[in-house]
Amino acid sequence: MEHTGNYLAALNFYIDAGVDEVIGTAPVDRFAESQMAAAAAGAGAGVEALSPAPSRAPSRPAVAPAATTAATAAATVPLQARTEAEISARALAAGAVDLPALRAVMDNFDLCPLKKTAATTVFGAGNPAAKVMLIGEAPGADEDRQGQPFVGVSGQLLDRMLASIGLDRGSVYITNMLAWRPPGNRKPTIEETTMCLPFIRRHVELVAPRILVFVGGTSAATLLERRDGITRMRGRWFEYPPDGSNVSGDAIPAMPIFHPAYLLRQPALKRLAWIDLLAIKARLQDIN
Ligand code: URA
């Protein structure tokens, strides 16, 4: 009972301090970190004076140090564990005969480190019989809390984008490349993506859409196996899977579009997003 009181007091302290979400499971010793950083700076002081570190503009909002450390810890998975996770994900995904079965295996899959820090498995939403399937990157904080893809601010913009071409959540199916929120909303690592790839590939096979829309560069580059950025890929039709082999039939026409979160930061690009949406609408009319 005394412990419960202590935990509640600690939680209240965190809430008062503005700490309102869990981003890691292991404590981080900040004192040890800053001592090491000071020691390293002392050792490298001479070199630094000659060559100042290049400044790097982060492509995402800066992540708090705590998130970065927790994220790195979660992302550092030994090779053997990674391989086992990939083999297991492949076997489980291949054995899922329908969407409820796929959801069940993903719900029970504990080998992806992201699952440990996420609150929920965000599987998918919308109409699984829809002709259009949208694939984003990974759940954010709102999606993690509600267990549904694209329900936060970027999801609201996505809804408006869909509405502009006569679509809504009843006429599309929406999911993400990763079903678990990366801590602190950091970009998923290549290991995490590779580990979870069999799930999203099977997801696409089971939904079997007529058109795929990759929402943002991460799902587009990963699933199309390309190294281009979204600016080069957006608005172009590709074939999924990229090698053209589709166990359940023809290759699926696939278009990458700007991620709504990116459009919220770069509203001038909405003009291009509108052009892409019109192309999707036209293609959809062709196949109706
Ligand atoms: N961003 C994504 O890519 N997916 C979501 O579900 C939410 C935000």
mmCIF file of C-alpha atoms and ligand atoms in Angstrom:
data_model
loop_
_atom_site.group_PDB
_atom_site.id
_atom_site.type_symbol
_atom_site.label_atom_id
_atom_site.label_comp_id
_atom_site.label_asym_id
_atom_site.label_seq_id
_atom_site.Cartn_x
_atom_site.Cartn_y
_atom_site.Cartn_z
ATOM 1 C CA MET A 1 0.000 0.000 0.000
ATOM 2 C CA GLU A 2 2.853 2.287 0.933
ATOM 3 C CA HIS A 3 4.472 1.426 -2.423
ATOM 4 C CA THR A 4 1.279 2.324 -4.282
ATOM 5 C CA GLY A 5 1.303 5.742 -2.626
ATOM 6 C CA ASN A 6 4.921 6.239 -3.675
ATOM 7 C CA TYR A 7 4.190 5.262 -7.268
ATOM 8 C CA LEU A 8 1.219 7.616 -7.401
ATOM 9 C CA ALA A 9 3.311 10.440 -5.981
ATOM 10 C CA ALA A 10 5.999 9.748 -8.580
ATOM 11 C CA LEU A 11 3.405 9.706 -11.384
ATOM 12 C CA ASN A 12 1.926 12.989 -10.167
ATOM 13 C CA PHE A 13 5.407 14.466 -10.076
ATOM 14 C CA TYR A 14 5.980 13.396 -13.711
ATOM 15 C CA ILE A 15 2.622 14.782 -14.853
ATOM 16 C CA ASP A 16 3.321 18.103 -13.118
ATOM 17 C CA ALA A 17 6.677 18.203 -14.856
ATOM 18 C CA GLY A 18 5.016 17.661 -18.251
ATOM 19 C CA VAL A 19 6.130 14.047 -18.665
ATOM 20 C CA ASP A 20 3.013 12.449 -20.079
ATOM 21 C CA GLU A 21 4.190 9.461 -22.074
ATOM 22 C CA VAL A 22 6.467 6.454 -21.692
ATOM 23 C CA ILE A 23 9.231 6.228 -24.270
ATOM 24 C CA GLY A 24 11.508 3.605 -22.813
ATOM 25 C CA THR A 25 11.488 0.737 -20.384
ATOM 26 C CA ALA A 26 14.986 1.159 -18.942
ATOM 27 C CA PRO A 27 16.201 4.090 -16.834
ATOM 28 C CA VAL A 28 19.015 6.185 -18.266
ATOM 29 C CA ASP A 29 21.824 7.550 -16.094
ATOM 30 C CA ARG A 30 22.112 11.153 -17.324
ATOM 31 C CA PHE A 31 24.924 11.961 -14.871
ATOM 32 C CA ALA A 32 27.113 9.189 -16.287
ATOM 33 C CA GLU A 33 26.286 10.345 -19.821
ATOM 34 C CA SER A 34 27.237 13.960 -19.214
ATOM 35 C CA GLN A 35 30.435 12.911 -17.431
ATOM 36 C CA MET A 36 31.394 10.786 -20.440
ATOM 37 C CA ALA A 37 30.531 13.604 -22.845
ATOM 38 C CA ALA A 38 32.666 16.036 -20.822
ATOM 39 C CA ALA A 39 35.562 13.570 -20.805
ATOM 40 C CA ALA A 40 35.247 13.032 -24.573
ATOM 41 C CA ALA A 41 35.083 16.784 -25.198
ATOM 42 C CA GLY A 42 38.231 17.265 -23.100
ATOM 43 C CA ALA A 43 40.060 14.573 -25.077
ATOM 44 C CA GLY A 44 38.985 15.945 -28.465
ATOM 45 C CA ALA A 45 39.306 19.655 -27.676
ATOM 46 C CA GLY A 46 42.415 20.179 -29.820
ATOM 47 C CA VAL A 47 40.913 18.513 -32.875
ATOM 48 C CA GLU A 48 37.606 20.322 -32.505
ATOM 49 C CA ALA A 49 39.332 23.702 -32.504
ATOM 50 C CA LEU A 50 40.732 22.900 -35.946
ATOM 51 C CA SER A 51 37.606 21.306 -37.445
ATOM 52 C CA PRO A 52 34.275 22.411 -36.060
ATOM 53 C CA ALA A 53 31.551 19.774 -36.255
ATOM 54 C CA PRO A 54 29.284 20.261 -39.262
ATOM 55 C CA SER A 55 25.812 21.370 -38.265
ATOM 56 C CA ARG A 56 23.097 18.976 -39.382
ATOM 57 C CA ALA A 57 19.543 20.066 -39.902
ATOM 58 C CA PRO A 58 17.310 17.260 -38.612
ATOM 59 C CA SER A 59 14.662 16.244 -41.139
ATOM 60 C CA ARG A 60 12.244 15.492 -38.276
ATOM 61 C CA PRO A 61 11.358 17.474 -35.197
ATOM 62 C CA ALA A 62 14.214 17.205 -32.704
ATOM 63 C CA VAL A 63 13.808 14.249 -30.366
ATOM 64 C CA ALA A 64 14.474 14.768 -26.680
ATOM 65 C CA PRO A 65 17.721 13.161 -25.486
ATOM 66 C CA ALA A 66 15.811 10.680 -23.343
ATOM 67 C CA ALA A 67 13.885 9.523 -26.384
ATOM 68 C CA THR A 68 17.044 9.222 -28.459
ATOM 69 C CA THR A 69 18.769 7.065 -25.886
ATOM 70 C CA ALA A 70 15.760 4.858 -25.295
ATOM 71 C CA ALA A 71 15.247 4.615 -29.027
ATOM 72 C CA THR A 72 18.829 3.603 -29.671
ATOM 73 C CA ALA A 73 18.675 0.996 -26.940
ATOM 74 C CA ALA A 74 15.507 -0.464 -28.407
ATOM 75 C CA ALA A 75 16.950 -0.401 -31.916
ATOM 76 C CA THR A 76 20.151 -2.211 -30.998
ATOM 77 C CA VAL A 77 19.093 -5.804 -31.427
ATOM 78 C CA PRO A 78 21.765 -8.483 -31.716
ATOM 79 C CA LEU A 79 22.025 -9.939 -35.221
ATOM 80 C CA GLN A 80 20.941 -13.424 -34.190
ATOM 81 C CA ALA A 81 17.800 -12.138 -32.472
ATOM 82 C CA ARG A 82 17.039 -10.047 -35.536
ATOM 83 C CA THR A 83 17.393 -12.999 -37.845
ATOM 84 C CA GLU A 84 15.168 -15.111 -35.615
ATOM 85 C CA ALA A 85 12.588 -12.340 -35.549
ATOM 86 C CA GLU A 86 12.640 -12.035 -39.337
ATOM 87 C CA ILE A 87 12.308 -15.779 -39.855
ATOM 88 C CA SER A 88 9.500 -15.950 -37.342
ATOM 89 C CA ALA A 89 7.666 -12.953 -38.852
ATOM 90 C CA ARG A 90 7.918 -14.491 -42.317
ATOM 91 C CA ALA A 91 6.506 -17.837 -41.158
ATOM 92 C CA LEU A 92 3.705 -16.243 -39.126
ATOM 93 C CA ALA A 93 2.706 -13.850 -41.876
ATOM 94 C CA ALA A 94 2.709 -16.580 -44.511
ATOM 95 C CA GLY A 95 0.471 -18.728 -42.299
ATOM 96 C CA ALA A 96 -2.138 -16.003 -41.736
ATOM 97 C CA VAL A 97 -5.050 -16.960 -43.955
ATOM 98 C CA ASP A 98 -7.081 -13.777 -43.459
ATOM 99 C CA LEU A 99 -6.913 -10.339 -41.828
ATOM 100 C CA PRO A 100 -8.156 -11.453 -38.367
ATOM 101 C CA ALA A 101 -5.483 -14.187 -38.397
ATOM 102 C CA LEU A 102 -2.814 -11.660 -39.384
ATOM 103 C CA ARG A 103 -3.969 -9.294 -36.659
ATOM 104 C CA ALA A 104 -3.789 -12.141 -34.122
ATOM 105 C CA VAL A 105 -0.250 -13.156 -35.050
ATOM 106 C CA MET A 106 0.901 -9.544 -34.921
ATOM 107 C CA ASP A 107 -0.798 -9.035 -31.570
ATOM 108 C CA ASN A 108 1.165 -12.009 -30.246
ATOM 109 C CA PHE A 109 4.472 -11.202 -31.939
ATOM 110 C CA ASP A 110 6.897 -10.139 -29.231
ATOM 111 C CA LEU A 111 10.168 -10.162 -31.138
ATOM 112 C CA CYS A 112 10.042 -6.626 -32.526
ATOM 113 C CA PRO A 113 11.540 -4.246 -29.934
ATOM 114 C CA LEU A 114 9.013 -1.550 -30.880
ATOM 115 C CA LYS A 115 6.232 -3.731 -29.488
ATOM 116 C CA LYS A 116 7.775 -3.439 -26.015
ATOM 117 C CA THR A 117 7.453 0.332 -25.865
ATOM 118 C CA ALA A 118 4.193 0.710 -27.796
ATOM 119 C CA ALA A 119 0.883 0.756 -25.958
ATOM 120 C CA THR A 120 -1.082 -0.965 -28.726
ATOM 121 C CA THR A 121 -0.763 -2.802 -32.002
ATOM 122 C CA VAL A 122 -2.164 -0.485 -34.662
ATOM 123 C CA PHE A 123 -3.321 -2.937 -37.283
ATOM 124 C CA GLY A 124 -5.498 -1.155 -39.824
ATOM 125 C CA ALA A 125 -8.804 0.610 -40.321
ATOM 126 C CA GLY A 126 -11.371 1.319 -42.972
ATOM 127 C CA ASN A 127 -12.900 -1.008 -45.502
ATOM 128 C CA PRO A 128 -10.831 -4.148 -46.197
ATOM 129 C CA ALA A 129 -12.833 -4.661 -49.403
ATOM 130 C CA ALA A 130 -11.919 -1.177 -50.667
ATOM 131 C CA LYS A 131 -10.159 -0.699 -53.997
ATOM 132 C CA VAL A 132 -7.672 1.730 -52.460
ATOM 133 C CA MET A 133 -5.206 0.816 -49.711
ATOM 134 C CA LEU A 134 -3.095 3.519 -48.061
ATOM 135 C CA ILE A 135 0.122 2.690 -46.235
ATOM 136 C CA GLY A 136 1.713 5.220 -43.891
ATOM 137 C CA GLU A 137 4.902 4.931 -41.884
ATOM 138 C CA ALA A 138 4.148 4.065 -38.268
ATOM 139 C CA PRO A 139 1.685 5.067 -35.552
ATOM 140 C CA GLY A 140 2.267 8.285 -33.638
ATOM 141 C CA ALA A 141 1.215 9.047 -30.073
ATOM 142 C CA ASP A 142 -2.515 9.440 -30.836
ATOM 143 C CA GLU A 143 -2.613 6.301 -32.939
ATOM 144 C CA ASP A 144 -0.738 4.371 -30.242
ATOM 145 C CA ARG A 145 -3.278 5.463 -27.648
ATOM 146 C CA GLN A 146 -6.341 4.755 -29.763
ATOM 147 C CA GLY A 147 -5.078 1.689 -31.637
ATOM 148 C CA GLN A 148 -6.171 3.182 -34.993
ATOM 149 C CA PRO A 149 -4.033 4.514 -37.853
ATOM 150 C CA PHE A 150 -4.025 8.204 -38.762
ATOM 151 C CA VAL A 151 -6.252 9.596 -36.032
ATOM 152 C CA GLY A 152 -4.028 12.520 -34.975
ATOM 153 C CA VAL A 153 -3.602 15.871 -36.710
ATOM 154 C CA SER A 154 -1.967 14.367 -39.776
ATOM 155 C CA GLY A 155 -4.820 11.860 -39.938
ATOM 156 C CA GLN A 156 -7.297 14.725 -39.951
ATOM 157 C CA LEU A 157 -5.500 16.266 -42.913
ATOM 158 C CA LEU A 158 -5.419 12.864 -44.609
ATOM 159 C CA ASP A 159 -9.202 12.636 -44.178
ATOM 160 C CA ARG A 160 -9.585 16.039 -45.855
ATOM 161 C CA MET A 161 -7.281 14.973 -48.683
ATOM 162 C CA LEU A 162 -9.358 11.842 -49.237
ATOM 163 C CA ALA A 163 -12.607 13.809 -49.062
ATOM 164 C CA SER A 164 -11.321 16.135 -51.781
ATOM 165 C CA ILE A 165 -11.458 13.213 -54.228
ATOM 166 C CA GLY A 166 -14.660 11.732 -52.886
ATOM 167 C CA LEU A 167 -13.114 9.102 -50.601
ATOM 168 C CA ASP A 168 -13.495 8.436 -46.911
ATOM 169 C CA ARG A 169 -12.649 5.732 -44.404
ATOM 170 C CA GLY A 170 -15.511 3.631 -45.689
ATOM 171 C CA SER A 171 -14.088 3.594 -49.200
ATOM 172 C CA VAL A 172 -10.386 3.063 -48.428
ATOM 173 C CA TYR A 173 -8.355 0.772 -46.209
ATOM 174 C CA ILE A 174 -5.564 2.385 -44.158
ATOM 175 C CA THR A 175 -2.612 0.835 -42.412
ATOM 176 C CA ASN A 176 1.037 1.525 -41.683
ATOM 177 C CA MET A 177 4.283 -0.131 -42.604
ATOM 178 C CA LEU A 178 4.899 -0.680 -38.905
ATOM 179 C CA ALA A 179 2.159 -1.563 -36.446
ATOM 180 C CA TRP A 180 4.028 -0.244 -33.398
ATOM 181 C CA ARG A 181 4.935 3.314 -32.538
ATOM 182 C CA PRO A 182 8.686 4.005 -32.530
ATOM 183 C CA PRO A 183 9.565 5.662 -29.182
ATOM 184 C CA GLY A 184 9.460 9.446 -29.347
ATOM 185 C CA ASN A 185 8.159 9.202 -32.952
ATOM 186 C CA ARG A 186 11.654 8.633 -34.268
ATOM 187 C CA LYS A 187 12.138 7.203 -37.733
ATOM 188 C CA PRO A 188 12.012 3.400 -37.719
ATOM 189 C CA THR A 189 15.392 1.751 -38.130
ATOM 190 C CA ILE A 190 16.179 -0.473 -41.074
ATOM 191 C CA GLU A 191 16.284 -3.474 -38.701
ATOM 192 C CA GLU A 192 12.799 -2.787 -37.387
ATOM 193 C CA THR A 193 11.443 -2.270 -40.863
ATOM 194 C CA THR A 194 13.067 -5.416 -42.231
ATOM 195 C CA MET A 195 11.794 -7.445 -39.293
ATOM 196 C CA CYS A 196 8.208 -6.306 -39.835
ATOM 197 C CA LEU A 197 8.207 -6.334 -43.642
ATOM 198 C CA PRO A 198 6.580 -9.792 -43.950
ATOM 199 C CA PHE A 199 3.559 -8.484 -42.031
ATOM 200 C CA ILE A 200 2.849 -5.525 -44.291
ATOM 201 C CA ARG A 201 3.515 -7.576 -47.418
ATOM 202 C CA ARG A 202 0.991 -10.183 -46.270
ATOM 203 C CA HIS A 203 -1.392 -7.380 -45.284
ATOM 204 C CA VAL A 204 -1.334 -6.099 -48.875
ATOM 205 C CA GLU A 205 -1.847 -9.616 -50.245
ATOM 206 C CA LEU A 206 -4.865 -10.191 -48.014
ATOM 207 C CA VAL A 207 -6.515 -6.848 -48.768
ATOM 208 C CA ALA A 208 -5.590 -7.205 -52.459
ATOM 209 C CA PRO A 209 -6.399 -3.581 -53.371
ATOM 210 C CA ARG A 210 -6.604 -2.337 -56.958
ATOM 211 C CA ILE A 211 -4.571 0.765 -56.090
ATOM 212 C CA LEU A 212 -1.905 1.289 -53.446
ATOM 213 C CA VAL A 213 -1.079 4.721 -52.077
ATOM 214 C CA PHE A 214 2.144 5.079 -50.124
ATOM 215 C CA VAL A 215 1.670 7.909 -47.678
ATOM 216 C CA GLY A 216 5.150 9.370 -47.281
ATOM 217 C CA GLY A 217 8.606 8.374 -48.390
ATOM 218 C CA THR A 218 9.301 5.638 -45.852
ATOM 219 C CA SER A 219 6.621 3.182 -46.928
ATOM 220 C CA ALA A 220 7.187 4.061 -50.598
ATOM 221 C CA ALA A 221 10.960 3.538 -50.543
ATOM 222 C CA THR A 222 10.719 0.388 -48.437
ATOM 223 C CA LEU A 223 7.944 -1.384 -50.284
ATOM 224 C CA LEU A 224 9.088 -0.279 -53.726
ATOM 225 C CA GLU A 225 12.718 -1.039 -52.806
ATOM 226 C CA ARG A 226 13.918 2.355 -54.031
ATOM 227 C CA ARG A 227 16.421 4.795 -52.657
ATOM 228 C CA ASP A 228 14.768 7.960 -54.020
ATOM 229 C CA GLY A 229 13.231 10.525 -51.708
ATOM 230 C CA ILE A 230 9.514 11.263 -51.744
ATOM 231 C CA THR A 231 9.996 14.403 -53.857
ATOM 232 C CA ARG A 232 11.260 12.278 -56.739
ATOM 233 C CA MET A 233 8.732 9.484 -56.265
ATOM 234 C CA ARG A 234 5.505 11.355 -55.573
ATOM 235 C CA GLY A 235 2.948 11.566 -58.311
ATOM 236 C CA ARG A 236 4.462 8.665 -60.287
ATOM 237 C CA TRP A 237 2.893 5.294 -60.815
ATOM 238 C CA PHE A 238 4.961 2.289 -59.825
ATOM 239 C CA GLU A 239 4.161 -1.397 -59.705
ATOM 240 C CA TYR A 240 3.901 -3.297 -56.464
ATOM 241 C CA PRO A 241 5.565 -5.622 -55.796
ATOM 242 C CA PRO A 242 8.523 -4.009 -57.520
ATOM 243 C CA ASP A 243 9.582 -7.229 -59.249
ATOM 244 C CA GLY A 244 6.085 -7.612 -60.682
ATOM 245 C CA SER A 245 5.515 -11.025 -59.094
ATOM 246 C CA ASN A 246 2.285 -11.077 -57.188
ATOM 247 C CA VAL A 247 1.138 -14.414 -55.867
ATOM 248 C CA SER A 248 -2.483 -13.348 -55.991
ATOM 249 C CA GLY A 249 -2.529 -11.874 -59.492
ATOM 250 C CA ASP A 250 -1.349 -8.808 -61.377
ATOM 251 C CA ALA A 251 1.036 -6.213 -60.032
ATOM 252 C CA ILE A 252 -0.789 -3.394 -58.239
ATOM 253 C CA PRO A 253 -0.442 0.216 -59.470
ATOM 254 C CA ALA A 254 1.085 2.178 -56.605
ATOM 255 C CA MET A 255 1.556 5.913 -56.108
ATOM 256 C CA PRO A 256 3.596 7.623 -53.379
ATOM 257 C CA ILE A 257 2.163 10.906 -52.079
ATOM 258 C CA PHE A 258 3.472 13.459 -49.604
ATOM 259 C CA HIS A 259 2.812 12.537 -45.984
ATOM 260 C CA PRO A 260 0.195 14.868 -44.429
ATOM 261 C CA ALA A 261 2.578 15.573 -41.537
ATOM 262 C CA TYR A 262 5.044 16.895 -44.121
ATOM 263 C CA LEU A 263 2.318 18.942 -45.806
ATOM 264 C CA LEU A 264 1.460 20.498 -42.447
ATOM 265 C CA ARG A 265 5.053 21.723 -42.249
ATOM 266 C CA GLN A 266 5.266 22.631 -45.966
ATOM 267 C CA PRO A 267 1.776 23.852 -46.925
ATOM 268 C CA ALA A 268 3.030 25.159 -50.287
ATOM 269 C CA LEU A 269 3.414 21.522 -51.370
ATOM 270 C CA LYS A 270 -0.324 20.920 -51.030
ATOM 271 C CA ARG A 271 -0.609 22.075 -54.645
ATOM 272 C CA LEU A 272 1.462 19.060 -55.763
ATOM 273 C CA ALA A 273 -0.421 16.760 -53.400
ATOM 274 C CA TRP A 274 -3.647 17.905 -55.047
ATOM 275 C CA ILE A 275 -2.282 16.961 -58.490
ATOM 276 C CA ASP A 276 -1.388 13.498 -57.150
ATOM 277 C CA LEU A 277 -4.814 13.042 -55.604
ATOM 278 C CA LEU A 278 -6.455 13.890 -58.926
ATOM 279 C CA ALA A 279 -4.280 11.270 -60.644
ATOM 280 C CA ILE A 280 -5.423 8.699 -58.085
ATOM 281 C CA LYS A 281 -9.043 9.700 -58.626
ATOM 282 C CA ALA A 282 -8.678 9.330 -62.409
ATOM 283 C CA ARG A 283 -7.042 5.925 -62.082
ATOM 284 C CA LEU A 284 -9.781 4.790 -59.755
ATOM 285 C CA GLN A 285 -12.439 5.871 -62.265
ATOM 286 C CA ASP A 286 -10.612 3.832 -64.935
ATOM 287 C CA ILE A 287 -10.815 0.634 -62.927
ATOM 288 C CA ASN A 288 -14.415 1.048 -61.770
HETATM 289 N N1 URA B 1 1.790 8.928 -39.396
HETATM 290 C C1 URA B 1 1.769 7.738 -40.016
HETATM 291 O O1 URA B 1 2.563 7.467 -40.911
HETATM 292 N N2 URA B 1 0.836 6.869 -39.632
HETATM 293 C C2 URA B 1 -0.058 7.121 -38.700
HETATM 294 O O2 URA B 1 -0.887 6.257 -38.418
HETATM 295 C C3 URA B 1 -0.018 8.374 -38.076
HETATM 296 C C4 URA B 1 0.918 9.280 -38.425
#
